[in-house]
Amino acid sequence: MVKYPTGSSAAFRKLNYNYQAKHQKRKHKNINFSDRGMNLEQMINESNKYYRTKEIAVVHKKPTPVQIVKVDYPKRSRAVIKEAYFRQESTTDYNGVYQGYYLDFEAKETKNKTNFPLKNFHEHQIIHLAECLKQKGICFTIIGFTSLNRYFVTPASAIIKAWWTKDKSSLTLKEVEDWSVEIKNGFQPTLPYLKAVDSFISDRKIHDDK
Amino acid sequence: MVKYPTGSSAAFRKLNYNYQAKHQKRKHKNINFSDRGMNLEQMINESNKYYRTKEIAVVHKKPTPVQIVKVDYPKRSRAVIKEAYFRQESTTDYNGVYQGYYLDFEAKETKNKTNFPLKNFHEHQIIHLAECLKQKGICFTIIGFTSLNRYFVTPASAIIKAWWTKDKSSLTLKEVEDWSVEIKNGFQPTLPYLKAVDSFISDRKIHDDK
C-alpha cells in the first residue's frame, strides 16, 4: 500500500473512489461501480465541478462520515488517524444551492435492466429527503441503469411514496420512466441534471400560481 | 485509548468533539474549546437537532473530511480504517434548508474580548461563501466571543469584504456589533440563530421589492 501523507488530491480521489466502491460493494450487490469509464458518482462530481466553475450552481458531495477512535500526533508531521470506522450517513450524499433553491439528492446505480431495487436506499435517507421536502427543498434522486446507459432524475416524492408502499421492493423501469426526467450523459457537463431541476422548478411555479 | 468498534454514538460524539478540538487547536490558538459547558459547535448541533425535531429547519454539520489510505477488512467484523489523514475542508461546516431558503454558514469562536481575528477563516471558506451568495443562498457566520458569552450572526458579505481588505487582520468587537444580529444563548434552542436568519430574509425581501 502506497502512503500519501501529503499526496496529491488527484491520487487521493482515485484511492477514495476505490475504497468507497469496495465499501459499498460489501453492502449492495446491486450497485455497479463499473470500470468502464466513469461511475455515476464520478459523473456527478465532474458535473458539479463544471457547474461551480461556470457559476451555475454550488453543489458538493458530503465527505464520507468516519468515526475516529485513535489519532497519533507524530513529531514534525501531520496527525495520523490510526483507527476509525465507517459510519452510516444521516443524510443524502449531495446538497447545494442553485438560483436560490436548496438542492438535495442521492445518486444510485444498478446493473439491473428492468427494475430499480428500493433496498438501495436506507430509511434515514428517505426520512431526510422527506424532511427537506417539507422545508421546500428541491429533492430528488439520480438513478443510473448502468447496463442500459440510461440516467433518470426522479423526484423524491415518488421514491418516498414507493418506499412506504407495502410489499413494494423495487420500481419497474416503466415506473422510473413515467415519474422521472431522463437525462443524457454528455461532455460538459457529464450529466446535465440541472435540466431536470429546471423542469421541477417550472412545475412548482405553475403549482404555486394555482 | 478505549476502542469503540461498535461504540455508542453518544460516546463517539464526545470523542469526536475532543479530536476536533485537539485538531483545531493545533491550527488556531485563538479558538477556545471551553470545558465549561458546551462549546459553540455543540450549541449549534443541539440547536439544529431542536430545529429538525420541531420541523423548523433541516441543517446538518458536514462530516470531517478524511483522506483514507489504508483499510482492513477483518473476518466477521466491520471494516477498520488503519491509516487516514485530516483533509482541509473545501466548504463551510454547516448547510441546510429553511422555508425554501438555502442556508450556509461557518461557526468560529474566540477567547479574545476586543477583536475577532480573521485568520480564523481559510480562504477556501471565504470563496465558498461568496459562491453560495451568488446563488442567492443565505450565508453567514456565527461568531462566539466566549470570554464575553456573546454570540453574533454576521452576514457573509461583511466577512468577505473584511477578508479582502488589505492590512485588515481582525474585526473589532464594535464592527461585529454593528454588522451582526446578536443572539442570546438559551435553553431550546441553545442558540436561536434562525431569529437572525429571519431578519436577513426580511431585509432581502425589502431589497428585492425595491
Short mmCIF file of C-alpha atoms in Angstrom, two decimals:
data_model
loop_
_atom_site.label_atom_id
_atom_site.label_comp_id
_atom_site.label_asym_id
_atom_site.label_seq_id
_atom_site.Cartn_x
_atom_site.Cartn_y
_atom_site.Cartn_z
CA MET A 1 0.00 0.00 0.00
CA VAL A 2 1.47 3.31 -1.08
CA LYS A 3 1.25 6.03 1.55
CA TYR A 4 0.07 9.52 0.64
CA PRO A 5 0.70 11.57 3.76
CA THR A 6 0.91 14.68 1.63
CA GLY A 7 -0.24 13.03 -1.57
CA SER A 8 -1.83 14.84 -4.47
CA SER A 9 -5.56 15.23 -4.30
CA ALA A 10 -5.91 13.53 -7.68
CA ALA A 11 -4.12 10.46 -6.38
CA PHE A 12 -6.32 10.54 -3.32
CA ARG A 13 -9.54 10.95 -5.24
CA LYS A 14 -8.75 7.80 -7.15
CA LEU A 15 -7.95 5.95 -3.94
CA ASN A 16 -11.06 7.28 -2.29
CA TYR A 17 -13.24 6.06 -5.16
CA ASN A 18 -11.70 2.63 -4.84
CA TYR A 19 -12.31 2.48 -1.12
CA GLN A 20 -15.84 3.72 -1.46
CA ALA A 21 -16.51 1.23 -4.22
CA LYS A 22 -15.12 -1.60 -2.10
CA HIS A 23 -17.02 -0.45 0.95
CA GLN A 24 -20.28 -0.04 -0.91
CA LYS A 25 -19.94 -3.35 -2.72
CA ARG A 26 -19.92 -5.18 0.58
CA LYS A 27 -23.34 -3.79 1.33
CA HIS A 28 -25.11 -3.51 -2.02
CA LYS A 29 -24.52 -6.20 -4.56
CA ASN A 30 -26.79 -4.34 -6.98
CA ILE A 31 -24.56 -1.33 -7.26
CA ASN A 32 -22.29 -1.41 -10.21
CA PHE A 33 -19.06 0.52 -9.87
CA SER A 34 -18.14 -0.04 -13.45
CA ASP A 35 -14.54 0.07 -14.51
CA ARG A 36 -15.55 1.12 -17.99
CA GLY A 37 -15.40 4.90 -17.95
CA MET A 38 -16.79 6.88 -15.05
CA ASN A 39 -19.22 5.61 -12.49
CA LEU A 40 -22.28 7.65 -11.55
CA GLU A 41 -20.56 9.35 -8.61
CA GLN A 42 -17.65 10.43 -10.78
CA MET A 43 -20.03 11.77 -13.43
CA ILE A 44 -21.91 13.81 -10.82
CA ASN A 45 -18.70 15.11 -9.27
CA GLU A 46 -17.45 16.20 -12.69
CA SER A 47 -20.77 17.89 -13.43
CA ASN A 48 -20.71 19.70 -10.09
CA LYS A 49 -17.21 20.95 -10.83
CA TYR A 50 -18.41 22.25 -14.20
CA TYR A 51 -21.48 23.93 -12.67
CA ARG A 52 -19.34 25.54 -9.95
CA THR A 53 -16.66 26.77 -12.35
CA LYS A 54 -19.31 28.29 -14.61
CA GLU A 55 -21.05 29.85 -11.57
CA ILE A 56 -24.25 27.97 -12.42
CA ALA A 57 -24.71 26.16 -9.09
CA VAL A 58 -22.74 25.21 -5.97
CA VAL A 59 -23.22 21.54 -5.14
CA HIS A 60 -20.79 19.39 -3.16
CA LYS A 61 -20.65 15.75 -2.19
CA LYS A 62 -20.51 15.40 1.56
CA PRO A 63 -17.42 13.72 3.00
CA THR A 64 -17.78 10.06 3.97
CA PRO A 65 -18.63 10.08 7.68
CA VAL A 66 -15.95 8.41 9.73
CA GLN A 67 -15.92 7.53 13.41
CA ILE A 68 -12.44 8.38 14.62
CA VAL A 69 -11.16 6.36 17.56
CA LYS A 70 -7.39 6.78 17.66
CA VAL A 71 -5.15 9.57 16.39
CA ASP A 72 -1.37 9.82 16.59
CA TYR A 73 0.45 13.15 16.57
CA PRO A 74 3.96 12.30 15.41
CA LYS A 75 6.59 14.98 15.87
CA ARG A 76 7.22 17.19 12.85
CA SER A 77 4.45 15.64 10.78
CA ARG A 78 0.70 15.59 10.31
CA ALA A 79 -1.74 13.90 12.66
CA VAL A 80 -2.38 10.30 11.59
CA ILE A 81 -5.70 8.60 12.19
CA LYS A 82 -4.75 5.07 13.27
CA GLU A 83 -8.18 3.63 13.99
CA ALA A 84 -11.51 4.70 12.55
CA TYR A 85 -14.74 3.16 11.27
CA PHE A 86 -17.20 3.97 8.52
CA ARG A 87 -20.36 5.47 9.98
CA GLN A 88 -23.81 5.34 8.49
CA GLU A 89 -24.70 8.61 6.82
CA SER A 90 -27.62 10.50 8.32
CA THR A 91 -28.31 12.50 5.17
CA THR A 92 -28.05 12.15 1.42
CA ASP A 93 -24.73 12.44 -0.40
CA TYR A 94 -25.22 15.74 -2.20
CA ASN A 95 -26.65 19.15 -1.43
CA GLY A 96 -26.16 22.69 -2.54
CA VAL A 97 -27.71 25.86 -3.91
CA TYR A 98 -28.96 26.78 -7.40
CA GLN A 99 -30.58 30.16 -8.14
CA GLY A 100 -31.72 30.46 -4.53
CA TYR A 101 -33.12 26.93 -4.42
CA TYR A 102 -31.87 24.33 -1.99
CA LEU A 103 -30.96 21.09 -3.79
CA ASP A 104 -30.70 17.76 -2.01
CA PHE A 105 -30.20 14.43 -3.70
CA GLU A 106 -28.90 10.92 -3.59
CA ALA A 107 -27.37 9.03 -6.52
CA LYS A 108 -27.83 5.30 -7.01
CA GLU A 109 -26.93 2.99 -9.80
CA THR A 110 -27.97 -0.53 -10.68
CA LYS A 111 -26.87 -3.17 -13.19
CA ASN A 112 -30.44 -4.44 -13.29
CA LYS A 113 -32.12 -3.78 -16.67
CA THR A 114 -35.77 -3.94 -15.71
CA ASN A 115 -36.05 -2.85 -12.07
CA PHE A 116 -34.55 -0.46 -9.58
CA PRO A 117 -34.43 -2.19 -6.17
CA LEU A 118 -35.60 0.12 -3.38
CA LYS A 119 -33.22 -1.52 -0.91
CA ASN A 120 -30.59 0.72 -2.48
CA PHE A 121 -31.96 3.37 -0.10
CA HIS A 122 -31.63 3.47 3.65
CA GLU A 123 -34.58 4.53 5.74
CA HIS A 124 -32.71 7.55 7.16
CA GLN A 125 -32.10 8.82 3.61
CA ILE A 126 -35.83 8.57 2.86
CA ILE A 127 -36.60 10.43 6.10
CA HIS A 128 -34.01 13.10 5.31
CA LEU A 129 -35.49 13.67 1.83
CA ALA A 130 -38.98 13.97 3.35
CA GLU A 131 -37.70 16.49 5.93
CA CYS A 132 -36.07 18.60 3.23
CA LEU A 133 -39.19 18.45 1.04
CA LYS A 134 -41.19 19.86 3.97
CA GLN A 135 -38.75 22.80 4.01
CA LYS A 136 -39.44 23.32 0.28
CA GLY A 137 -36.11 22.00 -0.92
CA ILE A 138 -35.79 20.58 -4.43
CA CYS A 139 -35.22 16.93 -3.57
CA PHE A 140 -34.61 14.07 -5.95
CA THR A 141 -32.54 11.03 -6.78
CA ILE A 142 -30.39 10.35 -9.78
CA ILE A 143 -30.93 6.75 -10.83
CA GLY A 144 -28.46 5.15 -13.20
CA PHE A 145 -29.33 1.98 -15.09
CA THR A 146 -25.71 1.39 -15.97
CA SER A 147 -26.26 -1.65 -18.20
CA LEU A 148 -28.64 0.44 -20.31
CA ASN A 149 -26.54 3.63 -20.02
CA ARG A 150 -29.74 5.47 -19.02
CA TYR A 151 -29.97 8.09 -16.29
CA PHE A 152 -33.08 9.47 -14.63
CA VAL A 153 -33.75 12.33 -12.24
CA THR A 154 -36.65 11.15 -10.09
CA PRO A 155 -38.47 13.49 -7.69
CA ALA A 156 -38.00 12.45 -4.07
CA SER A 157 -41.78 12.39 -3.57
CA ALA A 158 -42.06 9.38 -5.95
CA ILE A 159 -39.28 7.50 -4.17
CA ILE A 160 -40.70 8.25 -0.71
CA LYS A 161 -44.17 7.09 -1.75
CA ALA A 162 -42.83 3.84 -3.25
CA TRP A 163 -40.60 3.22 -0.23
CA TRP A 164 -43.57 3.28 2.17
CA THR A 165 -45.76 1.15 -0.12
CA LYS A 166 -46.21 -2.27 1.45
CA ASP A 167 -44.70 -5.20 -0.46
CA LYS A 168 -43.07 -2.91 -3.00
CA SER A 169 -39.42 -3.90 -3.27
CA SER A 170 -38.49 -2.15 -6.50
CA LEU A 171 -39.51 0.35 -9.14
CA THR A 172 -40.00 -1.04 -12.63
CA LEU A 173 -38.11 0.69 -15.43
CA LYS A 174 -41.54 1.79 -16.74
CA GLU A 175 -42.33 3.49 -13.41
CA VAL A 176 -38.96 5.22 -13.38
CA GLU A 177 -39.56 6.38 -16.98
CA ASP A 178 -43.03 7.68 -16.12
CA TRP A 179 -42.03 9.54 -12.95
CA SER A 180 -38.65 10.97 -13.95
CA VAL A 181 -36.89 13.31 -16.30
CA GLU A 182 -34.39 11.31 -18.33
CA ILE A 183 -31.00 12.94 -18.90
CA LYS A 184 -28.41 12.01 -21.48
CA ASN A 185 -24.80 11.87 -20.37
CA GLY A 186 -22.56 14.07 -22.42
CA PHE A 187 -19.36 16.05 -22.32
CA GLN A 188 -19.79 19.32 -20.41
CA PRO A 189 -21.37 18.71 -18.00
CA THR A 190 -21.03 14.95 -17.96
CA LEU A 191 -24.53 14.56 -16.52
CA PRO A 192 -26.64 17.71 -17.03
CA TYR A 193 -29.02 17.01 -14.15
CA LEU A 194 -29.88 20.70 -13.67
CA LYS A 195 -32.02 20.45 -16.83
CA ALA A 196 -34.31 18.16 -14.85
CA VAL A 197 -34.15 20.52 -11.86
CA ASP A 198 -35.28 23.38 -14.14
CA SER A 199 -38.37 21.41 -15.06
CA PHE A 200 -39.10 20.65 -11.37
CA ILE A 201 -38.82 24.39 -10.64
CA SER A 202 -41.21 25.24 -13.51
CA ASP A 203 -43.71 22.65 -12.27
CA ARG A 204 -43.51 24.12 -8.78
CA LYS A 205 -44.08 27.67 -10.07
CA ILE A 206 -47.16 26.51 -12.00
CA HIS A 207 -48.41 24.69 -8.90
CA ASP A 208 -47.75 27.71 -6.63
CA ASP A 209 -49.56 30.04 -9.06
CA LYS A 210 -52.70 27.92 -8.99
CA MET B 1 -7.20 4.53 24.41
CA VAL B 2 -10.56 2.82 24.70
CA LYS B 3 -11.77 1.21 21.49
CA TYR B 4 -15.31 1.75 20.28
CA PRO B 5 -15.63 -0.63 17.35
CA THR B 6 -19.38 -0.66 17.83
CA GLY B 7 -19.45 2.15 20.37
CA SER B 8 -22.50 4.24 21.15
CA SER B 9 -22.90 7.33 19.05
CA ALA B 10 -23.02 9.46 22.21
CA ALA B 11 -19.64 8.15 23.28
CA PHE B 12 -18.36 8.81 19.81
CA ARG B 13 -19.72 12.33 19.60
CA LYS B 14 -17.81 13.19 22.75
CA LEU B 15 -14.66 11.62 21.35
CA ASN B 16 -15.17 13.37 18.06
CA TYR B 17 -15.51 16.75 19.76
CA ASN B 18 -12.28 16.11 21.60
CA TYR B 19 -10.42 15.15 18.46
CA GLN B 20 -11.78 18.06 16.55
CA ALA B 21 -10.88 20.39 19.38
CA LYS B 22 -7.37 18.98 19.52
CA HIS B 23 -7.01 19.11 15.77
CA GLN B 24 -8.29 22.67 15.53
CA LYS B 25 -6.17 23.84 18.46
CA ARG B 26 -3.04 22.90 16.59
CA LYS B 27 -4.02 25.35 13.90
CA HIS B 28 -5.85 28.15 15.68
CA LYS B 29 -4.64 29.17 19.06
CA ASN B 30 -7.44 31.73 19.25
CA ILE B 31 -10.18 29.18 19.26
CA ASN B 32 -11.44 28.37 22.69
CA PHE B 33 -12.91 24.91 23.13
CA SER B 34 -14.03 25.64 26.62
CA ASP B 35 -14.54 22.84 29.07
CA ARG B 36 -17.14 24.89 30.91
CA GLY B 37 -20.45 23.84 29.44
CA MET B 38 -20.89 23.49 25.69
CA ASN B 39 -18.64 24.91 23.06
CA LEU B 40 -20.06 26.76 20.07
CA GLU B 41 -20.15 23.67 17.86
CA GLN B 42 -22.08 21.72 20.48
CA MET B 43 -24.55 24.59 20.92
CA ILE B 44 -25.18 24.73 17.18
CA ASN B 45 -25.55 20.95 16.91
CA GLU B 46 -28.08 20.99 19.77
CA SER B 47 -29.97 23.84 18.11
CA ASN B 48 -30.03 22.02 14.78
CA LYS B 49 -31.41 18.94 16.49
CA TYR B 50 -34.15 21.07 18.05
CA TYR B 51 -34.98 22.78 14.74
CA ARG B 52 -35.10 19.42 12.96
CA THR B 53 -37.26 17.74 15.59
CA LYS B 54 -39.70 20.65 15.53
CA GLU B 55 -39.69 20.61 11.69
CA ILE B 56 -38.48 24.22 11.62
CA ALA B 57 -35.35 23.67 9.52
CA VAL B 58 -33.03 20.89 8.35
CA VAL B 59 -29.40 21.82 8.96
CA HIS B 60 -26.55 19.36 9.40
CA LYS B 61 -22.87 19.68 10.18
CA LYS B 62 -20.81 18.12 7.44
CA PRO B 63 -18.61 15.20 8.41
CA THR B 64 -14.93 15.96 8.98
CA PRO B 65 -13.24 15.23 5.65
CA VAL B 66 -10.76 12.41 5.97
CA GLN B 67 -8.25 11.10 3.46
CA ILE B 68 -8.38 7.33 3.77
CA VAL B 69 -5.20 5.48 2.88
CA LYS B 70 -5.47 2.01 4.40
CA VAL B 71 -8.48 -0.10 5.30
CA ASP B 72 -8.56 -3.59 6.80
CA TYR B 73 -11.48 -5.94 6.31
CA PRO B 74 -11.18 -8.39 9.20
CA LYS B 75 -13.31 -11.54 9.02
CA ARG B 76 -16.63 -11.40 10.82
CA SER B 77 -16.30 -7.73 11.76
CA ARG B 78 -16.53 -4.20 10.41
CA ALA B 79 -14.01 -2.62 8.10
CA VAL B 80 -11.32 -0.78 10.09
CA ILE B 81 -9.58 2.31 8.74
CA LYS B 82 -5.94 1.85 9.76
CA GLU B 83 -4.40 4.92 8.20
CA ALA B 84 -6.06 8.20 7.33
CA TYR B 85 -5.37 11.93 7.47
CA PHE B 86 -7.42 15.02 8.17
CA ARG B 87 -8.11 16.89 4.96
CA GLN B 88 -8.75 20.57 4.57
CA GLU B 89 -12.42 21.30 4.11
CA SER B 90 -13.44 22.82 0.81
CA THR B 91 -16.70 24.25 2.14
CA THR B 92 -18.13 25.61 5.36
CA ASP B 93 -19.17 23.34 8.21
CA TYR B 94 -22.93 23.73 8.06
CA ASN B 95 -25.62 23.91 5.42
CA GLY B 96 -29.28 23.11 5.08
CA VAL B 97 -32.74 24.32 4.18
CA TYR B 98 -35.19 26.63 5.96
CA GLN B 99 -38.55 27.59 4.43
CA GLY B 100 -37.17 27.07 0.93
CA TYR B 101 -34.01 29.09 1.63
CA TYR B 102 -30.55 27.58 1.34
CA LEU B 103 -28.51 28.25 4.49
CA ASP B 104 -24.73 28.06 4.57
CA PHE B 105 -22.55 29.06 7.47
CA GLU B 106 -19.37 28.65 9.42
CA ALA B 107 -19.04 28.91 13.20
CA LYS B 108 -15.97 30.37 14.88
CA GLU B 109 -15.20 31.25 18.45
CA THR B 110 -12.51 33.34 20.08
CA LYS B 111 -11.33 33.97 23.64
CA ASN B 112 -10.33 37.46 22.58
CA LYS B 113 -12.52 40.17 24.21
CA THR B 114 -11.99 43.05 21.80
CA ASN B 115 -11.27 41.57 18.36
CA PHE B 116 -12.19 38.69 16.13
CA PRO B 117 -9.07 37.60 14.20
CA LEU B 118 -9.83 36.98 10.54
CA LYS B 119 -7.20 34.26 10.34
CA ASN B 120 -9.87 32.05 11.89
CA PHE B 121 -11.13 31.69 8.32
CA HIS B 122 -9.46 29.88 5.47
CA GLU B 123 -9.50 31.39 2.02
CA HIS B 124 -11.46 28.46 0.55
CA GLN B 125 -14.23 29.07 3.11
CA ILE B 126 -14.43 32.72 2.07
CA ILE B 127 -14.57 31.69 -1.59
CA HIS B 128 -17.26 29.10 -0.86
CA LEU B 129 -19.41 31.68 0.97
CA ALA B 130 -19.04 34.09 -1.98
CA GLU B 131 -20.02 31.35 -4.45
CA CYS B 132 -23.15 30.49 -2.40
CA LEU B 133 -24.08 34.18 -2.07
CA LYS B 134 -24.00 34.45 -5.86
CA GLN B 135 -26.54 31.61 -5.97
CA LYS B 136 -28.76 33.59 -3.56
CA GLY B 137 -28.07 31.43 -0.53
CA ILE B 138 -28.44 32.90 2.97
CA CYS B 139 -24.79 32.87 4.02
CA PHE B 140 -23.37 33.95 7.34
CA THR B 141 -21.01 33.14 10.18
CA ILE B 142 -21.78 32.61 13.83
CA ILE B 143 -19.08 34.33 15.87
CA GLY B 144 -18.74 33.48 19.53
CA PHE B 145 -16.81 35.75 21.90
CA THR B 146 -16.64 33.03 24.52
CA SER B 147 -14.99 35.11 27.24
CA LEU B 148 -17.88 37.58 26.95
CA ASN B 149 -20.52 34.87 26.39
CA ARG B 150 -21.75 36.88 23.39
CA TYR B 151 -22.80 35.39 20.06
CA PHE B 152 -23.29 37.16 16.74
CA VAL B 153 -24.73 36.13 13.40
CA THR B 154 -22.73 38.09 10.85
CA PRO B 155 -23.72 38.22 7.16
CA ALA B 156 -21.12 36.56 4.94
CA SER B 157 -20.88 39.74 2.83
CA ALA B 158 -19.33 41.63 5.79
CA ILE B 159 -16.80 38.88 6.44
CA ILE B 160 -15.89 38.55 2.75
CA LYS B 161 -15.39 42.32 2.45
CA ALA B 162 -13.19 42.49 5.56
CA TRP B 163 -11.20 39.44 4.46
CA TRP B 164 -10.18 41.07 1.17
CA THR B 165 -9.39 44.43 2.82
CA LYS B 166 -5.65 44.97 2.77
CA ASP B 167 -3.91 45.09 6.14
CA LYS B 168 -7.09 44.14 7.97
CA SER B 169 -6.30 41.24 10.29
CA SER B 170 -9.32 41.32 12.55
CA LEU B 171 -12.79 42.70 13.14
CA THR B 172 -13.19 44.88 16.22
CA LEU B 173 -15.99 43.95 18.61
CA LYS B 174 -17.63 47.25 17.61
CA GLU B 175 -17.61 46.23 13.93
CA VAL B 176 -19.06 42.83 14.77
CA GLU B 177 -21.78 44.54 16.85
CA ASP B 178 -22.58 46.97 14.04
CA TRP B 179 -22.73 44.40 11.24
CA SER B 180 -24.41 41.47 13.01
CA VAL B 181 -27.54 40.31 14.74
CA GLU B 182 -26.67 39.38 18.32
CA ILE B 183 -28.31 36.24 19.68
CA LYS B 184 -28.63 35.19 23.29
CA ASN B 185 -27.91 31.60 24.15
CA GLY B 186 -30.79 29.93 25.91
CA PHE B 187 -32.44 26.61 26.51
CA GLN B 188 -34.46 25.48 23.50
CA PRO B 189 -32.85 26.03 21.12
CA THR B 190 -29.47 26.58 22.76
CA LEU B 191 -28.52 29.17 20.15
CA PRO B 192 -31.59 30.52 18.29
CA TYR B 193 -29.68 31.64 15.21
CA LEU B 194 -32.74 31.36 12.93
CA LYS B 195 -34.02 34.60 14.52
CA ALA B 196 -31.11 36.34 12.83
CA VAL B 197 -31.81 34.45 9.60
CA ASP B 198 -35.42 35.72 9.71
CA SER B 199 -34.14 39.27 9.79
CA PHE B 200 -31.78 38.60 6.86
CA ILE B 201 -34.74 37.20 4.91
CA SER B 202 -36.86 40.29 5.69
CA ASP B 203 -34.03 42.58 4.61
CA ARG B 204 -33.71 40.67 1.36
CA LYS B 205 -37.45 40.89 0.66
CA ILE B 206 -37.39 44.66 1.21
CA HIS B 207 -34.33 44.91 -1.05
CA ASP B 208 -35.94 42.72 -3.76
CA ASP B 209 -39.16 44.77 -3.68
CA LYS B 210 -37.28 47.99 -4.37
#
